[in-house]
PDB file of C-alpha atoms in Angstrom:
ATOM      1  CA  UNK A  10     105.860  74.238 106.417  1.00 80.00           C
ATOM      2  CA  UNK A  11     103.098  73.001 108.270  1.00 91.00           C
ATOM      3  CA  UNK A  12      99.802  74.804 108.875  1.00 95.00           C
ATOM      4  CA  UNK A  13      99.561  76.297 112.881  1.00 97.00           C
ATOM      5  CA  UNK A  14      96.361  75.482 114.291  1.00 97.00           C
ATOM      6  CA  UNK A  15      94.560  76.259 117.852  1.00 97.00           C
ATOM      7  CA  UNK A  16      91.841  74.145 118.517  1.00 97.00           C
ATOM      8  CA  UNK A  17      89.388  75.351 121.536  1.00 96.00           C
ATOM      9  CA  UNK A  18      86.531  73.435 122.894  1.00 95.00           C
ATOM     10  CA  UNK A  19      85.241  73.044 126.586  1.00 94.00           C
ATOM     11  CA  UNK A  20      84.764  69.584 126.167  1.00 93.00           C
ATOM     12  CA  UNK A  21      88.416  67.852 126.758  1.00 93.00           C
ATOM     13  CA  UNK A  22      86.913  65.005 124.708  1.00 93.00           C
ATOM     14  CA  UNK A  23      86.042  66.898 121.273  1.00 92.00           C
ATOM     15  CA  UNK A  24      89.706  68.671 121.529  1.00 93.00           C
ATOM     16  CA  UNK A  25      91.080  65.566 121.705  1.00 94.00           C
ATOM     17  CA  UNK A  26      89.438  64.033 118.532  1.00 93.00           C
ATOM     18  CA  UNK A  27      89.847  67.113 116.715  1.00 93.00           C
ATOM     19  CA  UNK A  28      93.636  67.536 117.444  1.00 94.00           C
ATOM     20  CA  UNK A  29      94.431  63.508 116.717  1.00 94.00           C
ATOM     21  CA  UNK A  30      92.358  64.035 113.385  1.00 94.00           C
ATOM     22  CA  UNK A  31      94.110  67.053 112.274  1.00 94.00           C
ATOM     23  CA  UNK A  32      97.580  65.807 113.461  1.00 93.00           C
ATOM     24  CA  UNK A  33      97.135  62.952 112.014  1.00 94.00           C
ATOM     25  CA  UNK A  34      97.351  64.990 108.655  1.00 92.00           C
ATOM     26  CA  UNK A  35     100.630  65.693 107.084  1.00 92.00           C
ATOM     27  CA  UNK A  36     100.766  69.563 106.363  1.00 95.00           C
ATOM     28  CA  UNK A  37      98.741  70.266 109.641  1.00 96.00           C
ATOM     29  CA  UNK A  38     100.118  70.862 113.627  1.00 95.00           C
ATOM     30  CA  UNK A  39      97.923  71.845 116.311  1.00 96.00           C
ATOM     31  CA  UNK A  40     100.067  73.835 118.548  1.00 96.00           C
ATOM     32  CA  UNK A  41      97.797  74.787 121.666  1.00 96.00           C
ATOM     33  CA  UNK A  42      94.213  74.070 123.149  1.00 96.00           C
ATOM     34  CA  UNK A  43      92.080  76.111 124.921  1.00 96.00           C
ATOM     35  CA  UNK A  44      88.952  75.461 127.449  1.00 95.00           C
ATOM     36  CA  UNK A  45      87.589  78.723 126.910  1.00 95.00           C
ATOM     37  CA  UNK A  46      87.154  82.094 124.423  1.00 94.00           C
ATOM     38  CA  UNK A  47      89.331  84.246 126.715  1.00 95.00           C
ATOM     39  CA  UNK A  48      92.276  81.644 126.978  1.00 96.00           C
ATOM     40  CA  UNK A  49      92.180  80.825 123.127  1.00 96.00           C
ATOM     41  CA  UNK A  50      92.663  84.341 122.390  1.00 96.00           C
ATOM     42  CA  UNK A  51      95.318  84.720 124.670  1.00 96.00           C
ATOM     43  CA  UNK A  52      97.057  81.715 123.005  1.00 96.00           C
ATOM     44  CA  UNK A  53      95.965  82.669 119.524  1.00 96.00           C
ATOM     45  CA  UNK A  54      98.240  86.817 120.251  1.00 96.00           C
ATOM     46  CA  UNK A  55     100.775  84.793 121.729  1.00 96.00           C
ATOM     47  CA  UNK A  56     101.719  82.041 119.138  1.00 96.00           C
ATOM     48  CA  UNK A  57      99.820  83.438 116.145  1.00 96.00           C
ATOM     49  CA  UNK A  58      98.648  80.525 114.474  1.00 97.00           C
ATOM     50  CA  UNK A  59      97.674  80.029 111.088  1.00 96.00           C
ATOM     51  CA  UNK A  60      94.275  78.743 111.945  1.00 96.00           C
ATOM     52  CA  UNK A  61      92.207  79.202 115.141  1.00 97.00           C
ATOM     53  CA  UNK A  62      89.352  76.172 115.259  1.00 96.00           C
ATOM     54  CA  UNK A  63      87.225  77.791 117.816  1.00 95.00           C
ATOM     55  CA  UNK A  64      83.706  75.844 119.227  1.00 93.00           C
ATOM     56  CA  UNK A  65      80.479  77.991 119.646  1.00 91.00           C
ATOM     57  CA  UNK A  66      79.865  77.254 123.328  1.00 90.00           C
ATOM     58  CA  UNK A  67      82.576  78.396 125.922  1.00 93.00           C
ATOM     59  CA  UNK A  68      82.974  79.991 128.855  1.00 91.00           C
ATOM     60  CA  UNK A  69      84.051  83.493 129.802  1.00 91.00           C
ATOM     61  CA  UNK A  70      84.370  84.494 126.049  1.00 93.00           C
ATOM     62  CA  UNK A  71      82.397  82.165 123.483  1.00 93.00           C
ATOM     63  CA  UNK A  72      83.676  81.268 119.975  1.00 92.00           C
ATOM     64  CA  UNK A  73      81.651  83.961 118.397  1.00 93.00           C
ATOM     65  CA  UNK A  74      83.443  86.521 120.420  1.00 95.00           C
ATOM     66  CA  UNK A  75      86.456  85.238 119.807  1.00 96.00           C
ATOM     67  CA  UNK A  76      86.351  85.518 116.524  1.00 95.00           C
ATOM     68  CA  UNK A  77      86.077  88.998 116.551  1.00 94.00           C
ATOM     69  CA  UNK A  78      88.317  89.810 118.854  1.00 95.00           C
ATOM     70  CA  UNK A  79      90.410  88.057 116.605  1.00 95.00           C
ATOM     71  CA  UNK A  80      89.571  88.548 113.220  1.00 92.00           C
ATOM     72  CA  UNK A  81      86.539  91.117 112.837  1.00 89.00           C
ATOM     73  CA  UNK A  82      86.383  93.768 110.880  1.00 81.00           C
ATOM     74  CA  UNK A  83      88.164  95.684 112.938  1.00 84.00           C
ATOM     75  CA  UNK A  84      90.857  93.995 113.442  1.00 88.00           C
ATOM     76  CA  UNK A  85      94.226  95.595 111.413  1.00 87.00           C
ATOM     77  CA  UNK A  86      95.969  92.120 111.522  1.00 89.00           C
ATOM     78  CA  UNK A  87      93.254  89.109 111.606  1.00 91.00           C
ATOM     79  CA  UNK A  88      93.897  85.456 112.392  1.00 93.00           C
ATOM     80  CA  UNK A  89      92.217  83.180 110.301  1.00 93.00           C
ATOM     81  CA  UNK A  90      89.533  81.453 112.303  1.00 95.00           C
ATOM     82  CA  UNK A  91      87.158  78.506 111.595  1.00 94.00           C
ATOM     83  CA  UNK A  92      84.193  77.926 113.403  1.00 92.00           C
ATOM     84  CA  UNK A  93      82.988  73.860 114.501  1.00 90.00           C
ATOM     85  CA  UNK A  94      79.917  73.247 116.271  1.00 84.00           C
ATOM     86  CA  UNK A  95      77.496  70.445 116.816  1.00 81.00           C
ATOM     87  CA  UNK A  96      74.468  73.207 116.370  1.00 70.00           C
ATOM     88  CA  UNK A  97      73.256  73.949 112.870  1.00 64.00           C
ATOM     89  CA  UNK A  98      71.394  76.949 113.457  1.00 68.00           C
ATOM     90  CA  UNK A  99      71.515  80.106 111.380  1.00 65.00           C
ATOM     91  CA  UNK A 100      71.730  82.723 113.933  1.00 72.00           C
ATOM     92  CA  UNK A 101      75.047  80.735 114.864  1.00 79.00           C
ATOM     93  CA  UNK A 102      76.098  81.060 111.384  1.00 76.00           C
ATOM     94  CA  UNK A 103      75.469  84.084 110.897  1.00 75.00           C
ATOM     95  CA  UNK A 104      77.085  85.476 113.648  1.00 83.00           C
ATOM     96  CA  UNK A 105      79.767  83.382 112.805  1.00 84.00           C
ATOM     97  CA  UNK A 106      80.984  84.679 109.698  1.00 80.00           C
ATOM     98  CA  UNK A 107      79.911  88.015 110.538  1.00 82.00           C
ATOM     99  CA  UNK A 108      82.312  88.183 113.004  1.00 88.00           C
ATOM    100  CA  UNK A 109      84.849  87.301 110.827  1.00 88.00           C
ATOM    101  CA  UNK A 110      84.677  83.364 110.553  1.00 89.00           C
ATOM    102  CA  UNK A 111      86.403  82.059 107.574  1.00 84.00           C
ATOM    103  CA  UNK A 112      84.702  79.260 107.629  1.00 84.00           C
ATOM    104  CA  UNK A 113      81.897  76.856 109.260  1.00 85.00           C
ATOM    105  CA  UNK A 114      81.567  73.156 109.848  1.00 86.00           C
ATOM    106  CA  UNK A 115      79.260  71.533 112.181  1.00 84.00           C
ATOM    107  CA  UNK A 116      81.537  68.350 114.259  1.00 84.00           C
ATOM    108  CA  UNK A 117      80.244  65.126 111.760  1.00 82.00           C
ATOM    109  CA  UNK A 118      81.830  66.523 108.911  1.00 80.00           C
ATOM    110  CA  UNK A 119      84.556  64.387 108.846  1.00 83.00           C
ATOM    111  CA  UNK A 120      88.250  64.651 108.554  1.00 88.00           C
ATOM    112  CA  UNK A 121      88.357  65.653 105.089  1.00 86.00           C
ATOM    113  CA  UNK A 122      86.587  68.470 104.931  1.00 85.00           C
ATOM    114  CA  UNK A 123      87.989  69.609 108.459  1.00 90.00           C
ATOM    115  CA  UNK A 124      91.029  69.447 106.420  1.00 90.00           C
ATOM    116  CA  UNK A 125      90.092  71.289 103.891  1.00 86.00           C
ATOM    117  CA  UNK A 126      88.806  74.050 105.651  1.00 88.00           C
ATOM    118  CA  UNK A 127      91.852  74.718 107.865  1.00 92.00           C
ATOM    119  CA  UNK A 128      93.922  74.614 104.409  1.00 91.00           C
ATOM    120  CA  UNK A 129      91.313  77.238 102.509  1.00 85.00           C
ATOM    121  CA  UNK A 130      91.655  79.119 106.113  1.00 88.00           C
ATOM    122  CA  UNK A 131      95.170  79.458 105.948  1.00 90.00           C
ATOM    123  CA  UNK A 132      95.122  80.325 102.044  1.00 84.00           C
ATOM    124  CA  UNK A 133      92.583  83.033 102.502  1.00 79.00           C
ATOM    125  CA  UNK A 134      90.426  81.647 101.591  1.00 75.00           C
ATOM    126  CA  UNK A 135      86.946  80.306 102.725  1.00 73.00           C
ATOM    127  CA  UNK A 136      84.608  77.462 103.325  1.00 74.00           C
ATOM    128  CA  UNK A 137      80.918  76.572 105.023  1.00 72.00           C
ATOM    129  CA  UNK A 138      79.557  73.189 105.129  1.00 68.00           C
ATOM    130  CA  UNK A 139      78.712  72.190 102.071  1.00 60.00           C
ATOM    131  CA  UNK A 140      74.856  70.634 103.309  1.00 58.00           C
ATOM    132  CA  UNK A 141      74.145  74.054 104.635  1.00 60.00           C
ATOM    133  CA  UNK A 142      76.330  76.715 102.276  1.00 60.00           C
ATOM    134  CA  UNK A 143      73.091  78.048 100.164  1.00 59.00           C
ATOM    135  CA  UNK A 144      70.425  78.252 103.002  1.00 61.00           C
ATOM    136  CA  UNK A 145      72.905  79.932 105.466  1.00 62.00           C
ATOM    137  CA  UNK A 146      74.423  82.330 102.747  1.00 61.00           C
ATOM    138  CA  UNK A 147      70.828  83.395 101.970  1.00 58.00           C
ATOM    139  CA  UNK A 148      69.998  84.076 105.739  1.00 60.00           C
ATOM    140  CA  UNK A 149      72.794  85.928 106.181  1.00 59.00           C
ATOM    141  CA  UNK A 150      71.450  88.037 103.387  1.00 56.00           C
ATOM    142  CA  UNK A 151      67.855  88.564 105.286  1.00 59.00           C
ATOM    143  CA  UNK A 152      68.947  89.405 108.469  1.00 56.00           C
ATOM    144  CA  UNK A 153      70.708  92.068 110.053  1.00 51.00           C
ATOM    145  CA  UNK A 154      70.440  94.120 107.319  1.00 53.00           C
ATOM    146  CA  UNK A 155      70.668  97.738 108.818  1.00 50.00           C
ATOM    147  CA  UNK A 156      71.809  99.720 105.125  1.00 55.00           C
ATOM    148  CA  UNK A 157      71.812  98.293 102.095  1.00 57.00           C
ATOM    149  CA  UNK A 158      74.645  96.507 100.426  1.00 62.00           C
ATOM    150  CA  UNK A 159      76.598  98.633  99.017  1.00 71.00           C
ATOM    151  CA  UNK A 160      77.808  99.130  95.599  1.00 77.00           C
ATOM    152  CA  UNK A 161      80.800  97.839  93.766  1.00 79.00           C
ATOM    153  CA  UNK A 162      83.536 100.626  92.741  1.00 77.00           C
ATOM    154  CA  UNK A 163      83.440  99.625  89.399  1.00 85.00           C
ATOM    155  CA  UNK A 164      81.249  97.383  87.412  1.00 87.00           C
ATOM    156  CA  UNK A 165      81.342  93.803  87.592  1.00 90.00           C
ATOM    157  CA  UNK A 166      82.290  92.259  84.183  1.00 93.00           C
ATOM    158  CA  UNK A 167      80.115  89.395  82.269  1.00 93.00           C
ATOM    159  CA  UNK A 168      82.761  86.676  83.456  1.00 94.00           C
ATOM    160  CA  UNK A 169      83.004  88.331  87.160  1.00 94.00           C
ATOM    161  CA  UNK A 170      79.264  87.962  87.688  1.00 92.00           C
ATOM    162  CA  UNK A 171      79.399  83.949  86.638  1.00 93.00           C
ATOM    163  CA  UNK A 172      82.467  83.140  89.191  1.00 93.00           C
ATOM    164  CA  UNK A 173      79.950  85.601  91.767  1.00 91.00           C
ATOM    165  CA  UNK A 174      77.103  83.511  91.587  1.00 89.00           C
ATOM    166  CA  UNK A 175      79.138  79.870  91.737  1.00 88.00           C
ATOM    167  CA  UNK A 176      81.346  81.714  94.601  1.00 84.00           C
ATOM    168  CA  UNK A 177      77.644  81.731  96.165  1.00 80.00           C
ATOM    169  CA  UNK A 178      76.781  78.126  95.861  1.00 77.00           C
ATOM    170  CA  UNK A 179      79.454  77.447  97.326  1.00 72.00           C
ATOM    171  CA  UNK A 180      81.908  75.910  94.730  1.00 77.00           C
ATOM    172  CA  UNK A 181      85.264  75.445  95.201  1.00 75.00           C
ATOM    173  CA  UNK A 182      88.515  76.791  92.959  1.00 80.00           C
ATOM    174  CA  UNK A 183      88.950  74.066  91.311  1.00 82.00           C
ATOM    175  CA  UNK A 184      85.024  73.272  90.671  1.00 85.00           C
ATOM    176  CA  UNK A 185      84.491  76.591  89.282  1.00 89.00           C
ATOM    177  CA  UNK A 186      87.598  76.738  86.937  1.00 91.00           C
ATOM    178  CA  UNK A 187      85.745  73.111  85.809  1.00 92.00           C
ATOM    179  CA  UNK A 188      82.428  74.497  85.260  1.00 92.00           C
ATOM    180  CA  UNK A 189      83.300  77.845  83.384  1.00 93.00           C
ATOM    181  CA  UNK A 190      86.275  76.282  81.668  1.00 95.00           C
ATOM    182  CA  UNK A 191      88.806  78.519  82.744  1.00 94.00           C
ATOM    183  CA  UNK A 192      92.293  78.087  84.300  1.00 93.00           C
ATOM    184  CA  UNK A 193      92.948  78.048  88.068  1.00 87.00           C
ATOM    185  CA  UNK A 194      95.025  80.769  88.356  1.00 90.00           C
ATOM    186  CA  UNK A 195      92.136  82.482  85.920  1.00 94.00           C
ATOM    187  CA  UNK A 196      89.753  82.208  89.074  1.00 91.00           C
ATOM    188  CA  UNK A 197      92.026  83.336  91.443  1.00 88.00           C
ATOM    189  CA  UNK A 198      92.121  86.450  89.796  1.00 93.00           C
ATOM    190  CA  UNK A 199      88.314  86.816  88.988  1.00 94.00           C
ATOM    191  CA  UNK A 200      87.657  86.075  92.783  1.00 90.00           C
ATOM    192  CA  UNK A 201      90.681  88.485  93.618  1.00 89.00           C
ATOM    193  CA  UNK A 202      89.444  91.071  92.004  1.00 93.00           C
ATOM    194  CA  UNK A 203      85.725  90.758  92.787  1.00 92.00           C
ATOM    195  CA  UNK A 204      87.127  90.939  96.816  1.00 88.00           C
ATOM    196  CA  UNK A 205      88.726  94.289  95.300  1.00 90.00           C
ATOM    197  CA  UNK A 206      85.787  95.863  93.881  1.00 92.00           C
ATOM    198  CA  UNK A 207      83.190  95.107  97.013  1.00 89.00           C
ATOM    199  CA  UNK A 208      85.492  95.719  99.203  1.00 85.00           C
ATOM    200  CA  UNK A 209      85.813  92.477 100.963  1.00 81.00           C
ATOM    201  CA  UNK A 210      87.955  90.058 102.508  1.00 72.00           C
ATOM    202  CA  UNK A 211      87.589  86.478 101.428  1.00 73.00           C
ATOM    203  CA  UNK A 212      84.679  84.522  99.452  1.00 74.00           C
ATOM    204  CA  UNK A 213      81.998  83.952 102.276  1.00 72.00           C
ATOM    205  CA  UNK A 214      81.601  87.844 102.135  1.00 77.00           C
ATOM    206  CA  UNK A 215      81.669  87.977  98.361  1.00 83.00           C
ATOM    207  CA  UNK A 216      78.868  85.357  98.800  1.00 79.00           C
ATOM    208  CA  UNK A 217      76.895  87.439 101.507  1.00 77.00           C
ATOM    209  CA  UNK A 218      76.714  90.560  98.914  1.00 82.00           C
ATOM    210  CA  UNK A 219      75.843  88.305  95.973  1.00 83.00           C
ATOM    211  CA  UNK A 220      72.768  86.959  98.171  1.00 77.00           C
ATOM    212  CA  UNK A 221      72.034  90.894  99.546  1.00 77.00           C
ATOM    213  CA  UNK A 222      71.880  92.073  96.310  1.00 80.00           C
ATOM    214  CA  UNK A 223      69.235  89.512  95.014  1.00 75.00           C
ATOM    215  CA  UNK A 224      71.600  88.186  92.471  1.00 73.00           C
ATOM    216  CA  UNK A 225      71.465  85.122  93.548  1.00 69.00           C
ATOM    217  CA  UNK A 226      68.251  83.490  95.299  1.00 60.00           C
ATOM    218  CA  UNK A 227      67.594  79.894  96.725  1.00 52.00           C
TER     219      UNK A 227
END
C-alpha cells in the first residue's frame, strides 16, 4: 500500500516539484494540494492521509496552525504532519514540532531525505533535518519553558538512557541499533518504551525532554 500524502504550499511552483519528487517514488502518492492552511485541513479530515507536507507561510491558516489543528496535543486522532520550509529559523522549528510536527526539513534537502521523512511520518515515527537536529532540539529545550519537564513514571534503565541521548542527536533506527550493537527490533522497544514512561508521542519529543532535562547538551 502506498503512503497518502497532502502536500500544501502557496506557491503552485514548489507543490509541483514536491508532488513530481514524491510521486516519482514507488511506495509514495500525493493525493491532494492545497494553497492555503484552512483548505489543507479541510482536505487532510476529508481524505485522511497518511502524511500532511504542510509549508510555513500560507494564507488564512499557516502551516504551524495547521498542524495543530491537526495533530496537537489535543487532538484524540492526529494526522501525521511534516513541516518544509525554505526558512531555517528556530522559532519556526520550534513551533513546529510543538505543535505537533513529526518532522522538519527545510526545501534543499533533497528527495531522499523528503522520502524518508514522509516514510518515518507514516511509521510514527520522526525526523528533523539532519544539519540542524542538535541546535534546534536544544532551543526547543530553552524556550518556552513555562514548568519544568516533568518526570518519568518509572526510572529510565542504563540501556534506555544510551538510546535517549542518540534519540537526541538525532540518529536513526538503524544507526543506533549500529552504534550500541543491538537488534532493530531491540530499539524499537527501548524507544517504545521510553515514549511510555515520559509520556510522549514519537522521538522529536523524547528528544525535547532529553535536552530539558540537561541530559544532553550541545
Amino acid at each position: 500500500m502506498s503512503i497518502r500524502v497532502i502536500v500544501a504550499d502557496d506557491q503552485e511552483i514548489a507543490r509541483t516539484g514536491l508532488r513530481m519528487i514524491l510521486d516519482a517514488q514507488p511506495d509514495i502518492e500525493v493525493v491532494g494540494e492545497a494553497a492555503d492552511g484552512q483548505r489543507a485541513v479541510e482536505l487532510a479530515r476529508r481524505l485522511r492521509p497518511d502524511v500532511c507536507l504542510f509549508d510555513i507561510r500560507m494564507p488564512r491558516v499557516d502551516g504551524i496552525e495547521a498542524t495543530r489543528t491537526l495533530a496537537g496535543p489535543a487532538v484524540a486522532d492526529p494526522i501525521a504532519v511534516v513541516v518544509i520550509t525554505t526558512f531555517d529559523l528556530d522559532e519556526y522549528v520550534y513551533a513546529a514540532l510543538r505543535a505537533g510536527a513529526r518532522g522538519f526539513l527545510l526545501k534543499d534537502a533533497g528527495p531522499d531525505l523528503l522520502g524518508q521523512a514522509v516514510r518515518a511520518a507514516a511509521n510514527g515515527d520522526a525526523l528533523i533535518a539532519p544539519s540542524v537536529t542538535a541546535r534546534l532540539l536544544a532551543t526547543f529545550a530553552h524556550a518556552g519553558q513555562a514548568t519544568p519537564p516533568v518526570q518519568p513514571i518509572e526510572s529510565l534503565t542504563e540501556r534506555e538512557e544510551e538510546i535517549l541521548a542518540t534519540v537526541a542527536r538525532g540518529r536513526t533506527n538503524s544507526e543506533i541499533a549500529d552504534e550500541l550493537h543491538i537488534s532493530l527490533s531491540t530499539v524499537k522497544s527501548h524507544i517504545a518504551s521510553l515514549m511510555t514512561k515520559l509520556g510522549v508521542r514519537n522521538r522529536v519529543e523524547i528528544a525535547m525532554w532529553a535536552y530539558a532535562t540537561k541530559r544532553i547538551r550541545t
